[in-house]
Coordinates of C-alpha atoms and ligand atoms in Angstrom, one line a residue:
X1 CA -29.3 -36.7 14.4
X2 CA -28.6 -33.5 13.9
X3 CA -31.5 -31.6 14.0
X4 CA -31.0 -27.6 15.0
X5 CA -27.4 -27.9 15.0
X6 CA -25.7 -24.9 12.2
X7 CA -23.0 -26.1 10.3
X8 CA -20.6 -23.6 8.9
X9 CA -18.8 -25.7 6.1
X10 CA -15.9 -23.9 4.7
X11 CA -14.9 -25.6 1.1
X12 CA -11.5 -25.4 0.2
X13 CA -10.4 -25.8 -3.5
X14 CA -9.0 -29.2 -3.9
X15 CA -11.1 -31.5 -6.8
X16 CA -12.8 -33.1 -3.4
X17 CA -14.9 -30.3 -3.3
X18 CA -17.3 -32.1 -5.7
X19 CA -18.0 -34.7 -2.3
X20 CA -18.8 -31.8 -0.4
X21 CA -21.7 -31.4 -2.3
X22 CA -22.9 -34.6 -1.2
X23 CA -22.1 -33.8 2.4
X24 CA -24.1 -30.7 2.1
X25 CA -27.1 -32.9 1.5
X26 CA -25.9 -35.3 4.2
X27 CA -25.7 -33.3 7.0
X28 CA -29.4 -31.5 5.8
X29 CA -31.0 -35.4 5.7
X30 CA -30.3 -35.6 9.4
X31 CA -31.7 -32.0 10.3
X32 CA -28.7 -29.9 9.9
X33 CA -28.3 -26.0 8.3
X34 CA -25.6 -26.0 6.3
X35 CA -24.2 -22.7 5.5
X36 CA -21.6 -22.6 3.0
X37 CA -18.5 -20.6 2.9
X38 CA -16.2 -20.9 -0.3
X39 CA -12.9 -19.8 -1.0
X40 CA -12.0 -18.3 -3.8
X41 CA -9.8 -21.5 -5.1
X42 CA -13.1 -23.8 -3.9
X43 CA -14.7 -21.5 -7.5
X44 CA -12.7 -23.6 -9.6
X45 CA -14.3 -26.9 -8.7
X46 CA -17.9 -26.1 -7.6
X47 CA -19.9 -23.5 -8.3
X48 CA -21.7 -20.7 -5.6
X49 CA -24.9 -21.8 -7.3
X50 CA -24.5 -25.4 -6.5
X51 CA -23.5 -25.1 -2.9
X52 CA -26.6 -22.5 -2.1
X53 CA -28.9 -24.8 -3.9
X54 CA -28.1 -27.8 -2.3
X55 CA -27.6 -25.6 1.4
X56 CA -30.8 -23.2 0.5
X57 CA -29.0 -21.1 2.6
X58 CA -26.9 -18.1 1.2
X59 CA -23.5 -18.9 0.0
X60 CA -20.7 -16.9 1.4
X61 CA -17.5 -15.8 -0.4
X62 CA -15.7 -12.5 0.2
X63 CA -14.6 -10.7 3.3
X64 CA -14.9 -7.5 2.0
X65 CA -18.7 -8.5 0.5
X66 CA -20.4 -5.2 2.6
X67 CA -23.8 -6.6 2.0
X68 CA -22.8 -10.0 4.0
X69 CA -21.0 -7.4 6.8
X70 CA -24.4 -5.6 6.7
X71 CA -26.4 -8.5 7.6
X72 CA -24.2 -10.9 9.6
X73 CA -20.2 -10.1 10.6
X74 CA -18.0 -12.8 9.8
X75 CA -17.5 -12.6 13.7
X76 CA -21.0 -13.3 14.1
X77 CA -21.2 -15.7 11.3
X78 CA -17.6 -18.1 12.9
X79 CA -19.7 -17.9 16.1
X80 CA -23.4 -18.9 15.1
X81 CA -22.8 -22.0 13.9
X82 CA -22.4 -25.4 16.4
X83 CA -19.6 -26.6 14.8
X84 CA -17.4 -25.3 11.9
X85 CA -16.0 -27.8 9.1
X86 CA -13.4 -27.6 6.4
X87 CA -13.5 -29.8 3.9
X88 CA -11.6 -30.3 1.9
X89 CA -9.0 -29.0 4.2
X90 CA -6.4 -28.1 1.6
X91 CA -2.3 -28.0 2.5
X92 CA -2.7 -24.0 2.1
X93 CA -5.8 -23.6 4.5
X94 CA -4.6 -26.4 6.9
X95 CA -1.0 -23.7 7.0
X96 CA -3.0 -20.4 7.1
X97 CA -4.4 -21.9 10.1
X98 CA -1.5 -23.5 12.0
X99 CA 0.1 -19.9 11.0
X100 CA -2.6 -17.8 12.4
X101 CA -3.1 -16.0 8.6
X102 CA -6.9 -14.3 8.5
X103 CA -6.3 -12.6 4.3
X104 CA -9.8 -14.0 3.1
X105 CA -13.2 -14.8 4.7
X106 CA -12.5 -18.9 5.2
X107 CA -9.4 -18.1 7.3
X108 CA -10.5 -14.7 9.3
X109 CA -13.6 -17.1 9.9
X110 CA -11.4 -19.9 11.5
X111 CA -9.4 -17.5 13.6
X112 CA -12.5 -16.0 14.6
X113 CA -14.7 -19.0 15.8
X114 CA -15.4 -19.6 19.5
X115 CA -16.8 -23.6 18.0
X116 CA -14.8 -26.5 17.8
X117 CA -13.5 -26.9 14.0
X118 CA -13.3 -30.4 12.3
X119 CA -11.2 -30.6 9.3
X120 CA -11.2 -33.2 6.3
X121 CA -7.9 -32.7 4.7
X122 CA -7.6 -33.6 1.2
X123 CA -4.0 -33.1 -1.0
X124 CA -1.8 -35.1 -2.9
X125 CA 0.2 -37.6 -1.0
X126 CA 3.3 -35.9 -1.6
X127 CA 1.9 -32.4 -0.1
X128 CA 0.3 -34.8 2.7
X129 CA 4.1 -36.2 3.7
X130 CA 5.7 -32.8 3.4
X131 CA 7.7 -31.7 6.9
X132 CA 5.4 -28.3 6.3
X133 CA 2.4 -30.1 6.3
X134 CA 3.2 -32.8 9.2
X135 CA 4.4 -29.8 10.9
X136 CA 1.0 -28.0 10.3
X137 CA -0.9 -30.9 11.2
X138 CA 1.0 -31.3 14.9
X139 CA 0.1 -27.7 15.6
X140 CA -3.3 -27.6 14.6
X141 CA -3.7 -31.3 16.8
X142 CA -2.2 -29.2 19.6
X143 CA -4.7 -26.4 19.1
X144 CA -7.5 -28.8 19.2
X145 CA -8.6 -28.8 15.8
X146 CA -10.3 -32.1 15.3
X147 CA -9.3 -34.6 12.5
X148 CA -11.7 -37.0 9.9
X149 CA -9.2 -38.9 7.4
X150 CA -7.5 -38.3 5.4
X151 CA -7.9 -41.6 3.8
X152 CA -5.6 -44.1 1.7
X153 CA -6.4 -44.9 -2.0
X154 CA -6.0 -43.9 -5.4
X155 CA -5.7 -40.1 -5.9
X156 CA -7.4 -37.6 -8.7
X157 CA -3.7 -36.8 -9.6
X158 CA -2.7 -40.5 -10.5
X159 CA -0.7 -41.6 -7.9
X160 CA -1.7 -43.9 -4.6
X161 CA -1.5 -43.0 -1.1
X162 CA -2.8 -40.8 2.6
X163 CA -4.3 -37.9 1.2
X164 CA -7.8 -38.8 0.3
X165 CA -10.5 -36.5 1.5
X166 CA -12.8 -39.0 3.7
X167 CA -16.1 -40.3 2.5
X168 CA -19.1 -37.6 3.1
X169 CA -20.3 -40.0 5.4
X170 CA -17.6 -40.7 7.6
X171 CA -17.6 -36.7 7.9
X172 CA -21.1 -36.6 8.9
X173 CA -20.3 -39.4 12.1
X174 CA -17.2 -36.7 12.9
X175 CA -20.0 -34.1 12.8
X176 CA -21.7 -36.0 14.9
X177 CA -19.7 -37.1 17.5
X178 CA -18.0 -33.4 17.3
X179 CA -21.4 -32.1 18.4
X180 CA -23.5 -35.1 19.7
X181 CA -26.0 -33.8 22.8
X182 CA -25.7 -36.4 24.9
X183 CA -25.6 -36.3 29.0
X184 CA -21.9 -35.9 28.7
X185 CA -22.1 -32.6 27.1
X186 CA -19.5 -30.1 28.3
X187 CA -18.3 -32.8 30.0
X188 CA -14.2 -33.6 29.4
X189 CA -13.1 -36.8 29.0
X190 CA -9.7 -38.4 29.0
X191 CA -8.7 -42.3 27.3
X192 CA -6.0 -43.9 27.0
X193 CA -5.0 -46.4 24.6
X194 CA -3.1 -48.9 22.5
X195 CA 0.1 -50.1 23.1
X196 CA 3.4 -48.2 24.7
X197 CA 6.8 -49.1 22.2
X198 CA 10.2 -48.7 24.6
X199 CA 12.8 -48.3 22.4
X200 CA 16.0 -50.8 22.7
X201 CA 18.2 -48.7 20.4
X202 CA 17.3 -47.2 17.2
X203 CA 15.5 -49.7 15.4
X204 CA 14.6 -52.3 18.4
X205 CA 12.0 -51.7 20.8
X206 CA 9.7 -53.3 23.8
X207 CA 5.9 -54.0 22.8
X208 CA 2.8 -55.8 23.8
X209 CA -0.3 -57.1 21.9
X210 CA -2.4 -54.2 22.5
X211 CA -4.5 -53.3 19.6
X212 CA -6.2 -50.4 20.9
X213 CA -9.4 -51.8 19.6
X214 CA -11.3 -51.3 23.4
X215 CA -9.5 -47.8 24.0
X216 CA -11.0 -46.6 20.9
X217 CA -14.0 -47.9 21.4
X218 CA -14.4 -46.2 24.3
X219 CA -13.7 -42.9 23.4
X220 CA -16.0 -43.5 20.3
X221 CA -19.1 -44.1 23.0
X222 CA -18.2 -40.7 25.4
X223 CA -17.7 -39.2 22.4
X224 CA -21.4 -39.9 20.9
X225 CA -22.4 -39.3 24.6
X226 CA -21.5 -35.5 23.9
X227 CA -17.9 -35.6 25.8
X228 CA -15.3 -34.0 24.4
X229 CA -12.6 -36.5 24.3
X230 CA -8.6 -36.3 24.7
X231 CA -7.6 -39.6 23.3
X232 CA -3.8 -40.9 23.8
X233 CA -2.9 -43.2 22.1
X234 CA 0.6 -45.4 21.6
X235 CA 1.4 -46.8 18.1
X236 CA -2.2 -49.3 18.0
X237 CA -3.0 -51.1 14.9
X238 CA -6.5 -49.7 14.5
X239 CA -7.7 -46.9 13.3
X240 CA -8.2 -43.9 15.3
X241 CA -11.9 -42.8 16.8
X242 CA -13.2 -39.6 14.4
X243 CA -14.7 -36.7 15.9
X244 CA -12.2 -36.5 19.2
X245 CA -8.8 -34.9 20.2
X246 CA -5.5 -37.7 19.0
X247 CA -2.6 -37.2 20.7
X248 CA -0.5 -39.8 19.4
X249 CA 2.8 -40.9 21.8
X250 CA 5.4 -43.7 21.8
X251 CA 6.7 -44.2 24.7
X252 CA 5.1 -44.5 28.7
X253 CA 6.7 -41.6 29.6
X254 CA 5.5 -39.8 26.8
X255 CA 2.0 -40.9 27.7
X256 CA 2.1 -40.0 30.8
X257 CA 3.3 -36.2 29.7
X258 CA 0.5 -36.2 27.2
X259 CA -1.5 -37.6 30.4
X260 CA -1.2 -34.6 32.3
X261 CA -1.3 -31.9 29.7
X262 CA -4.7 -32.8 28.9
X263 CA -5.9 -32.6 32.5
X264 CA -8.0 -31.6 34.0
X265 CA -11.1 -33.9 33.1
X266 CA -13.7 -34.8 34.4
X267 CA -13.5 -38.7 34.3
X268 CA -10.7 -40.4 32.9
X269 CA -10.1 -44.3 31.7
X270 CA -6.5 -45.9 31.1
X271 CA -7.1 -48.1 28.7
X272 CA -3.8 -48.3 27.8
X273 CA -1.4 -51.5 28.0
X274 CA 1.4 -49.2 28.9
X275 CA 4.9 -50.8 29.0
X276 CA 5.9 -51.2 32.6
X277 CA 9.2 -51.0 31.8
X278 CA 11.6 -49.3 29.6
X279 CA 15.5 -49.4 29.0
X280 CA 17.4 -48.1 31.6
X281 CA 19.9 -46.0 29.9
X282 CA 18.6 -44.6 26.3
X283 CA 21.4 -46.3 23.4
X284 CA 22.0 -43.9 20.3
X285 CA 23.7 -46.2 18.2
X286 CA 22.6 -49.6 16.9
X287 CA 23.5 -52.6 19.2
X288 CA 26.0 -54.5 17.0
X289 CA 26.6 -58.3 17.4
X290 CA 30.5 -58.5 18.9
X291 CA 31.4 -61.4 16.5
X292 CA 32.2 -63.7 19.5
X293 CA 28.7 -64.4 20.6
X294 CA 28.0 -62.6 23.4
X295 CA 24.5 -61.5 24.0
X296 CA 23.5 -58.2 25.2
X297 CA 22.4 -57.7 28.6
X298 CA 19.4 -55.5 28.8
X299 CA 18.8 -53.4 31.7
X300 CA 15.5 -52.3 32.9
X301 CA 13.9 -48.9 34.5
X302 CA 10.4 -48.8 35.6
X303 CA 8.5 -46.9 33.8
X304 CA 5.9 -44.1 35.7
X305 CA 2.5 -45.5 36.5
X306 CA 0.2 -43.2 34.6
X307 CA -3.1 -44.7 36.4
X308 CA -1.5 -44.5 39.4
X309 CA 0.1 -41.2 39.6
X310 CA -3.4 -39.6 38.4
X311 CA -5.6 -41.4 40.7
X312 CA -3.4 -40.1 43.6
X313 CA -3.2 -36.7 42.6
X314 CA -4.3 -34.5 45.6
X315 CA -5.6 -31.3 43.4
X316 CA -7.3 -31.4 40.1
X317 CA -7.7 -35.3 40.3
X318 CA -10.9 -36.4 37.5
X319 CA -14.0 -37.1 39.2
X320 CA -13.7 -40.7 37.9
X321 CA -10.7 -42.7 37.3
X322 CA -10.6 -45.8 35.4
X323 CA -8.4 -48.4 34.9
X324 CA -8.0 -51.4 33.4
X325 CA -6.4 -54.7 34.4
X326 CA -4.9 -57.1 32.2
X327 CA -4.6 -60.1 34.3
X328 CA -3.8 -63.9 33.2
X329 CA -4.8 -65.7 37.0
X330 CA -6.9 -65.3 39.8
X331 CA -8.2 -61.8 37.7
X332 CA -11.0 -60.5 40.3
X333 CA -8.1 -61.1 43.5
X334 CA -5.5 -59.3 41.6
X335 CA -7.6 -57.0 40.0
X336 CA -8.7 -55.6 43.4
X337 CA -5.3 -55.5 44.7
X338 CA -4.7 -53.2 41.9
X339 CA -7.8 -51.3 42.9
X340 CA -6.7 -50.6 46.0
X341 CA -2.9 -50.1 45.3
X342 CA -3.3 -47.4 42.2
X343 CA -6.1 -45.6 44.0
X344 CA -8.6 -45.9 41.1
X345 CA -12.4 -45.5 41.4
X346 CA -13.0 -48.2 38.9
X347 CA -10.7 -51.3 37.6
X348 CA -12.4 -53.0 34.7
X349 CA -10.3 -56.4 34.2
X350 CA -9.9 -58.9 32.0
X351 CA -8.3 -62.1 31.4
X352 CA -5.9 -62.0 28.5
X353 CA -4.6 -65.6 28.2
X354 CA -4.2 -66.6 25.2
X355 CA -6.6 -68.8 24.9
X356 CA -9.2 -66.1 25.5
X357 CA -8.8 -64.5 22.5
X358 CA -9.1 -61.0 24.1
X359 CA -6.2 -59.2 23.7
X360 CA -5.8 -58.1 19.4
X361 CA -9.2 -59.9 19.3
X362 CA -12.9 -58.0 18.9
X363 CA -14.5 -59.1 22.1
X364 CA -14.1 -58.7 25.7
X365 CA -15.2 -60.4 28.9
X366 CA -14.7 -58.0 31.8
X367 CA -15.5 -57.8 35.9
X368 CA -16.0 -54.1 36.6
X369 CA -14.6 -53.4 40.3
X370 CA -15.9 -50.4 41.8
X371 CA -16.2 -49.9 46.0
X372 CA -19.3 -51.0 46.0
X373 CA -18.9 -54.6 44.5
X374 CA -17.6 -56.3 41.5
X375 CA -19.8 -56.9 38.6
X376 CA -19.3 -59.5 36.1
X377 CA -20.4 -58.8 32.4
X378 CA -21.0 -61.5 29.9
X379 CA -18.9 -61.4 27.2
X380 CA -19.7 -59.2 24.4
X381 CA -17.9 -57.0 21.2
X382 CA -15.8 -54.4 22.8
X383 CA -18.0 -51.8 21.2
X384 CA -20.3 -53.0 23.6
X385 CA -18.4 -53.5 26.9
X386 CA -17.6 -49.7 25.6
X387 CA -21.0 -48.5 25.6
X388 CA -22.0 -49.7 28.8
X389 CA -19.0 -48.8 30.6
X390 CA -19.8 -45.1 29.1
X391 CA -23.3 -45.3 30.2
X392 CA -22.2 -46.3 33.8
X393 CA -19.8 -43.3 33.9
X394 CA -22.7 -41.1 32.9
X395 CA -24.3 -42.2 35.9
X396 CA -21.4 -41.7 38.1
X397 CA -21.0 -38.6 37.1
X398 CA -24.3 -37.5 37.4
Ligands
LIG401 N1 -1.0 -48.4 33.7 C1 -0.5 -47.1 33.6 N2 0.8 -46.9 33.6 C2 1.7 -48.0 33.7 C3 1.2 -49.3 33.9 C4 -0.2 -49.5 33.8 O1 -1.3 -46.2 33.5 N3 3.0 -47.7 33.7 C5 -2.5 -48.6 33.8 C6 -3.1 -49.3 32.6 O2 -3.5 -48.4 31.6 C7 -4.3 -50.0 33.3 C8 -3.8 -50.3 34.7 O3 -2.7 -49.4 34.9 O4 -5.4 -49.1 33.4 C9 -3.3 -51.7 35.0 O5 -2.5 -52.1 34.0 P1 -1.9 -53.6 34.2 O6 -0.9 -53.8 33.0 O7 -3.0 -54.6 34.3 O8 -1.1 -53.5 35.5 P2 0.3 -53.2 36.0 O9 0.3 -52.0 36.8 O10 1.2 -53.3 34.8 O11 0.6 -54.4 37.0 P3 1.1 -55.9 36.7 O12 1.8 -55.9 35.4 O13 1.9 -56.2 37.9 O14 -0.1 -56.8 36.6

């Protein structure tokens, strides 16, 4: 629910501003103000009357509108609001932003605003695949601007691809887990997730089964908690939990960088089925077959423990660690060794034999190892094992 909560919803001028009529009403079902902001391109598609009728709030459109400075700054009016949302984020706002560009009210609001922004991009898939725009999106990631869609499907313009704005309903769960009042609130929380890929050469690499499917999951339940959540993720098959921070990474080494720039936090879970290994000497080129059949020898490095190198840091360490352990035998012995040995508060293991079905599959049967015991949970959907795990954090943290 969203009752109390002000929603500054700035609509750009792409033809998906017709669905953010329907968001309008959306986010007012479940309790929200809606104040609209349009830019002057958003006047092609839908009209000022429209969006202040379906709002009943004033409509805002020009910077220089004296009456609207009169009654409410656009400093005060970026600040007001709970959370501020763009959609449909167009390539030109989505650059005016990475580039720091305040020429008319919708960006001078966005460079203004103390709130977190969510954005719903919306272009043609050509504009969406541009080096400009991937370039745009990587700096507005970095500058925490928080990402819903965009989706894949048949476009307005014809042709099929990323670039659809997402469904006003997905927008409204971003909203909601962007804002959720929950006991984690102002609380930071850091997940891991998904697979690590080591590259061979060029085209080769290292994997595992990971889906991501539980790491997501539980960022999905802190978020809705009220955390704000820093989510890195290796390449994972699923799709990636709306409404937090993505910080998408290839390799361990790269997760663990990722790791530690989003420190500090105050509890953090490694969800993650990182790679403990990686090559040990990076190859350029290709690895050709010799003709003669020789095989290639791979050599190995270890890769950095991530879990490991957190849980023992001696300053700025997260209140609560997490890990996970993916064991295939005697899973609570080894999982306590691990315990012990990385310096986590929590291990939460699991068997991933293939004949469990766990790993790539939609449920999970864990033991959750803390110092005081080890607790076994009956298996259930990882959405589950996600929400209680989130719950028991609440109370840790507490
Ligand atoms: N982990 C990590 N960095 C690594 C390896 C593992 O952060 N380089 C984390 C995982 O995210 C998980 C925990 O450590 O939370 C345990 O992972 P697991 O694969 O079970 O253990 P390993 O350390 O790889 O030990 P082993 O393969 O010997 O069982």
């Amino acid at each position: 629910m969203l009752a109390g909560k002000r929603i500054l919803l700035i609509i750009g001028g792409g033809i998906a501003a017709f669905k953010s009529l329907d968001l309008i009403r959306r986010l007012r079902e479940r309790g929200a103000t809606v104040v609209p902001v349009l830019t002057k391109a958003a006047e092609e598609f839908v009209t000022p009357l429209s969006a202040s009728a379906l709002s009943a709030e004033k409509v805002y459109r020009d910077l220089f509108d004296l009456t609207d400075e009169a009654e409410m700054g656009h400093i005060e009016l970026s600040r007001a609001a709970d959370l501020v949302v763009v959609a449909p984020a167009t390539a030109d706002l989505m650059g005016k932003m990475a580039g720091g560009l305040a020429n008319d009210l919708a960006s001078t609001l966005l460079m203004a605003t103390d709130k977190p922004v969510l954005i719903a991009p919306a272009m043609n898939v050509r504009m969406w695949q541009h080096p400009a725009t991937q370039r745009n999106i990587a700096t507005l990631k970095e500058d925490g601007i928080l990402f819903v869609g965009p989706n894949e499907g048949n476009m307005a313009c014809g042709e099929f691809g990323l670039g659809r704005m997402a469904e006003p309903l997905e927008i409204v769960a971003a909203v909601e887990a962007a804002i959720a009042d929950g006991p984690l609130r102002g609380k930071h929380m850091l997940v891991t997730s998904g697979p690590t890929h080591e590259p061979i050469d060029p085209v080769r690499y290292i994997a595992n089964r990971s889906s991501g499917a539980q790491g997501t999951a539980i960022a999905t339940a802190l978020s809705a908690l009220g955390a704000e959540v820093t989510f890195v993720t290796g390449p994972a098959d699923v799709a990636r939990p709306q409404g937090v921070r993505v910080v998408e990474v290839q390799t361990a080494r790269e997760m663990l960088a990722a790791v530690q720039a989003a420190l500090p936090a105050d509890g953090a879970v490694f969800a993650a089925a990182v790679a403990d290994w990686r090559m040990a000497k990076a190859v350029d080129m290709k690895i050709k077959k010799d003709g003669k059949g020789s095989l290639p020898v791979l050599e190995f490095a270890e890769n950095p423990d991530i879990l490991a190198t957190v849980s023992q840091m001696k300053k700025g360490r997260p209140a609560l660690v997490v890990g996970f352990a993916a064991e295939t035998d005697d899973v609570v012995k080894n999982a306590t060794a691990k315990r012990k040995r990385k310096g986590c508060d929590w291990i939460v293991a699991n068997d991933v034999s293939p004949e469990t079905g766990i790993m790539g599959g939609a449920e999970n049967a864990v033991v959750v190892i803390t110092s005081d015991g080890v607790e076994e949970w009956p298996r259930m959907g990882k959405d589950q094992v996600a929400t209680r795990l989130a719950a028991a954090m609440v109370q840790a943290l507490e």
